[in-house]
Amino acid sequence: MEKSLLVYSTVDGQTEAICRRMASCAKNTKADVLSISEVGNLDNYSIVIVGASIRYGKYRNNVYNFINKNISALESKKNAFFSVNVVARKPEKSSPDTNPYVIKFLQRIKWVPKNTEVFAGKINYPKYKFIDKYAIKFIMWITKGPTDTSQSYEFTDWDKVAAFAEDLNL
């Protein structure tokens, strides 16, 4: 049986949760889920899926480092990239062609993923430290998002996650 790797870079855990949901949908491969910092050799995998979250408009440096280090291996396999960001909660910014973070990311890297997707993330105000809580609240206020800091808001469309896993023939 083929092996697939779902590798994630996450700040608050939603990207990992999405990878785990995709792995649970796997019917045609044995799916491993690893943090980007735990990944060693990609040789044992026929499919590699990279998931990365946005915080304050940026992907973490470990995403760029992983791609640059493994670009040859990624290009030699079936591969995919997905982004997790709260901007994707808006229908007009919920596809790879319309999400500003995905567009900028793909312009910045040399790797051209064979499949790309974007998922809306989660805001978990109670979990955030003071500065993050109020910085995110301010961003949400500007973008007409939820601002009640006593609540958590999950925007992820889990059916879309499962459909992406199915499209990748996991």
Tab-separated table of C-alpha atoms in Angstrom:
chain	number	residue	atom	x	y	z
A	1	MET	CA	0.000	0.000	0.000
A	2	GLU	CA	1.243	3.478	-0.829
A	3	LYS	CA	2.169	5.842	1.984
A	4	SER	CA	1.136	9.457	2.194
A	5	LEU	CA	2.576	12.166	4.420
A	6	LEU	CA	0.512	15.031	5.722
A	7	VAL	CA	2.964	17.569	7.089
A	8	TYR	CA	1.786	20.662	8.933
A	9	SER	CA	2.969	23.989	10.269
A	10	THR	CA	0.502	25.316	12.806
A	11	VAL	CA	0.328	28.005	15.467
A	12	ASP	CA	-2.794	26.976	17.387
A	13	GLY	CA	-3.423	23.426	16.165
A	14	GLN	CA	-6.125	23.834	13.493
A	15	THR	CA	-3.812	22.867	10.621
A	16	GLU	CA	-2.831	19.716	12.487
A	17	ALA	CA	-6.528	18.954	13.095
A	18	ILE	CA	-7.205	19.338	9.375
A	19	CYS	CA	-4.315	16.976	8.541
A	20	ARG	CA	-5.637	14.420	11.008
A	21	ARG	CA	-9.129	14.644	9.508
A	22	MET	CA	-7.699	14.128	6.023
A	23	ALA	CA	-5.691	11.132	7.268
A	24	SER	CA	-8.845	9.645	8.783
A	25	CYS	CA	-10.423	9.820	5.316
A	26	ALA	CA	-7.564	7.841	3.723
A	27	LYS	CA	-8.759	4.685	1.990
A	28	ASN	CA	-6.013	4.063	-0.553
A	29	THR	CA	-2.858	4.968	1.383
A	30	LYS	CA	-1.395	4.630	4.836
A	31	ALA	CA	-1.342	8.241	6.007
A	32	ASP	CA	1.252	9.609	8.410
A	33	VAL	CA	0.727	13.023	10.036
A	34	LEU	CA	3.827	14.905	11.194
A	35	SER	CA	4.778	18.385	12.283
A	36	ILE	CA	7.012	20.066	9.724
A	37	SER	CA	9.797	20.074	12.326
A	38	GLU	CA	9.608	16.268	12.705
A	39	VAL	CA	9.928	15.336	9.029
A	40	GLY	CA	13.064	13.563	7.921
A	41	ASN	CA	13.360	11.727	4.643
A	42	LEU	CA	10.479	11.866	2.153
A	43	ASP	CA	11.644	8.787	0.196
A	44	ASN	CA	9.106	6.417	1.783
A	45	TYR	CA	6.124	8.482	0.663
A	46	SER	CA	4.404	8.564	-2.706
A	47	ILE	CA	2.175	11.505	-1.719
A	48	VAL	CA	3.222	14.554	0.306
A	49	ILE	CA	0.688	17.146	1.429
A	50	VAL	CA	1.903	20.341	3.076
A	51	GLY	CA	-0.495	22.327	5.253
A	52	ALA	CA	0.360	25.736	6.668
A	53	SER	CA	-1.472	28.329	8.707
A	54	ILE	CA	-1.367	32.097	8.616
A	55	ARG	CA	-0.769	34.304	11.648
A	56	TYR	CA	-0.722	38.074	11.206
A	57	GLY	CA	-0.614	37.699	7.439
A	58	LYS	CA	2.392	35.383	7.265
A	59	TYR	CA	3.324	31.743	7.018
A	60	ARG	CA	5.982	30.578	9.443
A	61	ASN	CA	9.562	30.393	8.177
A	62	ASN	CA	9.643	26.626	8.700
A	63	VAL	CA	7.235	26.245	5.753
A	64	TYR	CA	9.577	28.035	3.356
A	65	ASN	CA	12.602	26.176	4.748
A	66	PHE	CA	10.886	22.801	4.354
A	67	ILE	CA	9.878	23.507	0.769
A	68	ASN	CA	13.303	24.846	-0.215
A	69	LYS	CA	15.059	21.874	1.386
A	70	ASN	CA	12.719	19.293	-0.192
A	71	ILE	CA	11.692	20.857	-3.500
A	72	SER	CA	13.181	18.055	-5.643
A	73	ALA	CA	11.493	15.356	-3.571
A	74	LEU	CA	8.183	17.235	-3.589
A	75	GLU	CA	8.251	17.669	-7.353
A	76	SER	CA	8.976	13.963	-7.906
A	77	LYS	CA	5.830	12.885	-6.042
A	78	LYS	CA	2.113	13.436	-6.069
A	79	ASN	CA	1.843	16.515	-3.883
A	80	ALA	CA	-0.463	19.202	-2.581
A	81	PHE	CA	-0.450	22.363	-0.532
A	82	PHE	CA	-3.228	23.785	1.589
A	83	SER	CA	-3.473	26.998	3.534
A	84	VAL	CA	-5.458	27.583	6.701
A	85	ASN	CA	-6.516	31.153	7.342
A	86	VAL	CA	-9.502	32.991	8.749
A	87	VAL	CA	-9.782	35.216	5.662
A	88	ALA	CA	-11.058	32.089	3.884
A	89	ARG	CA	-14.239	32.312	5.984
A	90	LYS	CA	-15.428	34.777	3.355
A	91	PRO	CA	-16.797	32.989	0.273
A	92	GLU	CA	-15.053	35.414	-2.079
A	93	LYS	CA	-11.663	34.488	-0.535
A	94	SER	CA	-12.175	30.760	-0.005
A	95	SER	CA	-10.476	29.334	-3.090
A	96	PRO	CA	-6.783	29.174	-4.039
A	97	ASP	CA	-7.454	31.554	-6.941
A	98	THR	CA	-9.049	34.212	-4.715
A	99	ASN	CA	-7.270	33.850	-1.366
A	100	PRO	CA	-4.622	36.587	-1.107
A	101	TYR	CA	-2.324	34.529	1.142
A	102	VAL	CA	-2.253	31.549	-1.202
A	103	ILE	CA	-1.699	33.777	-4.237
A	104	LYS	CA	1.269	35.559	-2.593
A	105	PHE	CA	2.696	32.292	-1.270
A	106	LEU	CA	2.662	30.587	-4.660
A	107	GLN	CA	4.337	33.626	-6.228
A	108	ARG	CA	7.078	33.576	-3.595
A	109	ILE	CA	8.086	29.907	-3.803
A	110	LYS	CA	9.644	27.917	-6.642
A	111	TRP	CA	7.584	24.784	-5.971
A	112	VAL	CA	4.374	24.469	-7.976
A	113	PRO	CA	2.024	22.179	-6.036
A	114	LYS	CA	0.022	19.757	-8.180
A	115	ASN	CA	-3.041	20.443	-6.027
A	116	THR	CA	-3.832	23.471	-3.905
A	117	GLU	CA	-6.653	24.264	-1.492
A	118	VAL	CA	-7.536	26.755	1.211
A	119	PHE	CA	-9.550	26.139	4.355
A	120	ALA	CA	-11.003	28.617	6.776
A	121	GLY	CA	-9.417	28.339	10.187
A	122	LYS	CA	-10.470	28.907	13.752
A	123	ILE	CA	-10.375	31.768	16.218
A	124	ASN	CA	-10.012	30.601	19.793
A	125	TYR	CA	-10.020	33.813	21.808
A	126	PRO	CA	-10.030	32.141	25.264
A	127	LYS	CA	-6.773	30.319	24.403
A	128	TYR	CA	-4.859	33.413	23.234
A	129	LYS	CA	-2.493	35.512	25.279
A	130	PHE	CA	-3.584	39.092	25.954
A	131	ILE	CA	-1.764	40.766	23.045
A	132	ASP	CA	-2.809	38.131	20.485
A	133	LYS	CA	-6.400	38.187	21.713
A	134	TYR	CA	-6.785	41.913	21.208
A	135	ALA	CA	-4.727	42.104	18.018
A	136	ILE	CA	-6.940	39.411	16.471
A	137	LYS	CA	-10.051	41.099	17.854
A	138	PHE	CA	-8.969	44.338	16.150
A	139	ILE	CA	-8.355	42.520	12.851
A	140	MET	CA	-11.777	40.869	13.148
A	141	TRP	CA	-13.414	44.212	13.894
A	142	ILE	CA	-11.832	45.711	10.748
A	143	THR	CA	-12.871	42.714	8.616
A	144	LYS	CA	-16.346	42.419	10.159
A	145	GLY	CA	-15.589	39.147	11.907
A	146	PRO	CA	-16.514	37.938	15.399
A	147	THR	CA	-15.130	40.000	18.270
A	148	ASP	CA	-16.556	38.406	21.429
A	149	THR	CA	-13.328	37.359	23.166
A	150	SER	CA	-15.121	34.935	25.471
A	151	GLN	CA	-15.939	32.667	22.518
A	152	SER	CA	-14.219	30.350	20.065
A	153	TYR	CA	-15.213	30.412	16.378
A	154	GLU	CA	-14.511	27.520	14.044
A	155	PHE	CA	-14.904	28.329	10.370
A	156	THR	CA	-13.430	25.122	8.923
A	157	ASP	CA	-15.707	23.346	6.456
A	158	TRP	CA	-14.986	19.735	7.355
A	159	ASP	CA	-16.874	18.430	4.307
A	160	LYS	CA	-14.516	20.471	2.108
A	161	VAL	CA	-11.551	18.926	3.963
A	162	ALA	CA	-12.892	15.406	3.333
A	163	ALA	CA	-13.568	16.228	-0.329
A	164	PHE	CA	-9.974	17.438	-0.769
A	165	ALA	CA	-8.668	14.197	0.767
A	166	GLU	CA	-10.885	12.236	-1.602
A	167	ASP	CA	-9.735	14.295	-4.599
A	168	LEU	CA	-6.141	13.450	-3.680
A	169	ASN	CA	-7.100	9.755	-3.645
A	170	LEU	CA	-5.779	9.245	-0.156
